[in-house]
């Protein structure tokens, strides 16, 4: 079940070489700081609204390093997307029941809401329109195994589950309005996870 940002539609920025002082920094550490800062900025402002200078300032590094290591803002976006795809392997393992898979995605979203918020920005601003089509083979396999009823479309089910996972962090005001609960509270987390598990098990 993917909720990753699609590759950005903007043009790639030209590479520029940072100064001698920047080149002496640990490349791995610099890349990590820039990616974390980019995730913060993209989640808060979307791809279009995030400025290279703001990302660099948040990371405490020279903005030329963004072009040097990633080829520009688009490269940061695409690298975040690639890393999200890799992380999904630990969330959706073969043999794990669908309700547990959804609970894992929900836990990740509640622990770090930047991913779903970034993805919401991608949809609202059009940055998510160029992504590859979602692989539905896992959902189709689960349908064949009886986890999804025969009259239900696996793609539609996936969209509903993605929405359910994202709702608490993308529209937290809706949680407060409907349930009268703080979406960041342990009480909400326990209730929502348990109820979502029940709903997913009813799909079969």
Coordinates of C-alpha atoms in Angstrom, one line a residue:
X1 CA 0.0 0.0 0.0
X2 CA 1.9 3.0 -1.2
X3 CA 1.5 6.6 -0.3
X4 CA 4.8 7.9 -1.7
X5 CA 5.3 11.2 -3.5
X6 CA 5.6 10.9 -7.3
X7 CA 8.6 12.3 -9.1
X8 CA 8.4 16.1 -9.4
X9 CA 7.5 17.6 -12.8
X10 CA 9.9 20.5 -12.6
X11 CA 13.1 20.8 -14.6
X12 CA 16.3 19.6 -13.0
X13 CA 18.6 22.3 -11.6
X14 CA 22.1 22.6 -13.0
X15 CA 24.9 21.2 -10.8
X16 CA 27.2 23.6 -9.1
X17 CA 30.4 22.8 -7.2
X18 CA 30.4 23.8 -3.5
X19 CA 33.4 25.5 -2.0
X20 CA 36.4 23.8 -0.4
X21 CA 34.9 24.1 3.1
X22 CA 31.7 22.3 2.1
X23 CA 33.5 19.5 0.3
X24 CA 35.3 18.6 3.6
X25 CA 32.1 17.8 5.3
X26 CA 31.0 14.2 5.7
X27 CA 29.0 13.5 2.5
X28 CA 26.7 10.9 4.2
X29 CA 25.9 13.3 7.1
X30 CA 25.3 16.2 4.7
X31 CA 23.0 14.2 2.5
X32 CA 21.1 12.9 5.6
X33 CA 20.7 16.5 6.9
X34 CA 19.5 17.8 3.6
X35 CA 17.0 15.0 3.1
X36 CA 15.5 15.5 6.6
X37 CA 15.3 19.2 6.0
X38 CA 13.7 18.7 2.6
X39 CA 11.1 16.4 4.0
X40 CA 10.3 19.0 6.6
X41 CA 10.0 21.8 4.0
X42 CA 8.0 19.7 1.5
X43 CA 5.6 18.5 4.1
X44 CA 5.0 22.0 5.3
X45 CA 4.9 23.8 2.0
X46 CA 4.7 21.3 -0.8
X47 CA 7.3 21.0 -3.6
X48 CA 6.4 24.3 -5.3
X49 CA 6.4 26.2 -2.0
X50 CA 9.6 24.8 -0.6
X51 CA 12.7 27.0 -1.3
X52 CA 16.2 25.6 -1.8
X53 CA 17.6 28.3 0.6
X54 CA 15.1 27.3 3.3
X55 CA 16.0 23.7 3.0
X56 CA 19.7 24.5 3.2
X57 CA 19.1 26.8 6.2
X58 CA 17.1 24.2 8.0
X59 CA 20.0 21.7 7.4
X60 CA 22.6 24.2 8.4
X61 CA 24.5 23.7 5.1
X62 CA 25.3 25.7 2.0
X63 CA 22.5 25.5 -0.6
X64 CA 25.1 24.7 -3.3
X65 CA 25.4 21.2 -1.7
X66 CA 21.8 20.5 -2.8
X67 CA 22.8 20.9 -6.4
X68 CA 26.1 19.1 -5.8
X69 CA 24.6 16.0 -4.2
X70 CA 21.1 15.8 -5.6
X71 CA 21.1 17.9 -8.8
X72 CA 18.6 20.4 -7.2
X73 CA 15.3 20.4 -5.4
X74 CA 13.8 17.8 -7.8
X75 CA 16.6 15.4 -6.9
X76 CA 15.8 15.7 -3.2
X77 CA 12.1 15.0 -4.0
X78 CA 12.9 11.9 -6.1
X79 CA 15.4 10.6 -3.5
X80 CA 12.8 10.9 -0.8
X81 CA 10.4 9.0 -3.0
X82 CA 13.0 6.3 -3.7
X83 CA 13.7 5.8 0.0
X84 CA 10.0 5.6 0.8
X85 CA 9.6 2.8 -1.7
X86 CA 12.5 0.9 0.0
X87 CA 10.9 1.3 3.4
X88 CA 7.7 -0.2 2.3
X89 CA 9.3 -3.6 2.1
X90 CA 9.3 -3.8 5.9
X91 CA 5.7 -2.7 6.2
X92 CA 4.1 -5.1 3.7
X93 CA 5.7 -8.5 4.1
X94 CA 4.4 -11.6 2.4
X95 CA 2.1 -13.6 4.7
X96 CA 1.2 -10.6 6.9
X97 CA -2.6 -10.2 7.2
X98 CA -4.0 -7.1 5.6
X99 CA -5.3 -5.6 8.9
X100 CA -1.7 -5.8 10.3
X101 CA -0.3 -4.2 7.2
X102 CA -2.7 -1.3 7.5
X103 CA -1.9 -0.9 11.2
X104 CA 1.8 -0.7 10.3
X105 CA 1.2 2.0 7.8
X106 CA -1.0 3.9 10.3
X107 CA 1.6 3.6 13.0
X108 CA 4.2 5.1 10.7
X109 CA 1.9 7.9 9.6
X110 CA 1.1 8.8 13.2
X111 CA 4.8 8.5 14.3
X112 CA 6.0 10.7 11.4
X113 CA 3.1 12.6 9.6
X114 CA 5.4 14.3 7.1
X115 CA 5.0 11.5 4.5
X116 CA 1.2 11.7 4.2
X117 CA 1.3 15.5 4.4
X118 CA 3.9 15.7 1.6
X119 CA 1.8 13.3 -0.5
X120 CA -1.3 15.5 0.1
X121 CA 0.7 18.5 -1.2
X122 CA 1.7 16.5 -4.2
X123 CA -1.9 15.9 -5.1
X124 CA -3.1 19.4 -4.4
X125 CA -0.3 21.0 -6.5
X126 CA -0.1 18.5 -9.3
X127 CA 3.4 17.2 -8.4
X128 CA 2.0 13.7 -8.0
X129 CA 0.5 13.4 -11.5
X130 CA 3.6 11.9 -13.2
X131 CA 4.0 8.9 -10.9
X132 CA 4.0 5.3 -12.1
X133 CA 0.8 3.4 -11.9
X134 CA 0.4 1.6 -8.6
X135 CA 1.2 -2.1 -8.5
X136 CA -2.0 -3.9 -7.5
X137 CA -0.6 -7.4 -7.5
X138 CA -0.5 -7.7 -3.7
X139 CA -4.1 -6.5 -3.4
X140 CA -5.2 -8.9 -6.1
X141 CA -3.4 -11.8 -4.4
X142 CA -5.2 -10.9 -1.2
X143 CA -8.5 -10.9 -3.0
X144 CA -7.8 -14.4 -4.3
X145 CA -6.9 -15.5 -0.7
X146 CA -10.2 -14.2 0.6
X147 CA -9.0 -11.1 2.4
X148 CA -11.0 -8.9 0.0
X149 CA -14.5 -9.9 -1.0
X150 CA -15.1 -10.9 -4.6
X151 CA -17.4 -8.0 -5.3
X152 CA -14.9 -5.4 -4.2
X153 CA -12.3 -3.8 -6.6
X154 CA -8.8 -4.1 -5.2
X155 CA -7.8 -0.7 -6.5
X156 CA -10.8 1.0 -4.8
X157 CA -10.0 -0.8 -1.6
X158 CA -6.4 0.4 -1.7
X159 CA -7.5 4.0 -2.2
X160 CA -9.9 3.8 0.7
X161 CA -7.2 2.3 3.0
X162 CA -4.7 4.9 1.9
X163 CA -7.2 7.6 2.8
X164 CA -8.0 6.0 6.1
X165 CA -4.3 6.0 7.0
X166 CA -3.7 9.6 6.0
X167 CA -6.9 11.1 7.5
X168 CA -5.6 11.7 11.1
X169 CA -2.5 13.6 9.9
X170 CA -3.9 15.3 6.8
X171 CA -7.3 16.5 8.2
X172 CA -6.8 16.3 12.0
X173 CA -9.6 18.8 12.4
X174 CA -12.0 16.2 11.0
X175 CA -10.9 13.8 13.8
X176 CA -11.7 16.4 16.4
X177 CA -15.0 17.3 14.8
X178 CA -16.2 13.7 14.4
X179 CA -14.8 11.9 17.4
X180 CA -14.1 14.8 19.8
X181 CA -10.6 13.5 20.3
X182 CA -7.1 14.8 19.8
X183 CA -5.6 12.9 16.8
X184 CA -2.2 12.9 18.5
X185 CA -3.5 11.4 21.7
X186 CA -2.8 7.8 22.8
X187 CA -6.5 7.3 23.3
X188 CA -7.3 8.2 19.6
X189 CA -4.4 6.0 18.4
X190 CA -5.6 3.0 20.3
X191 CA -9.3 3.4 19.2
X192 CA -8.6 4.2 15.6
X193 CA -6.1 1.4 15.1
X194 CA -8.5 -1.1 16.7
X195 CA -11.4 0.1 14.6
X196 CA -9.5 0.2 11.4
X197 CA -8.3 -3.4 12.0
X198 CA -12.0 -4.5 12.4
X199 CA -13.1 -2.7 9.3
X200 CA -10.3 -4.3 7.2
X201 CA -11.1 -7.7 8.5
X202 CA -14.7 -7.1 7.4
X203 CA -13.6 -6.6 3.8
X204 CA -13.1 -10.3 3.3

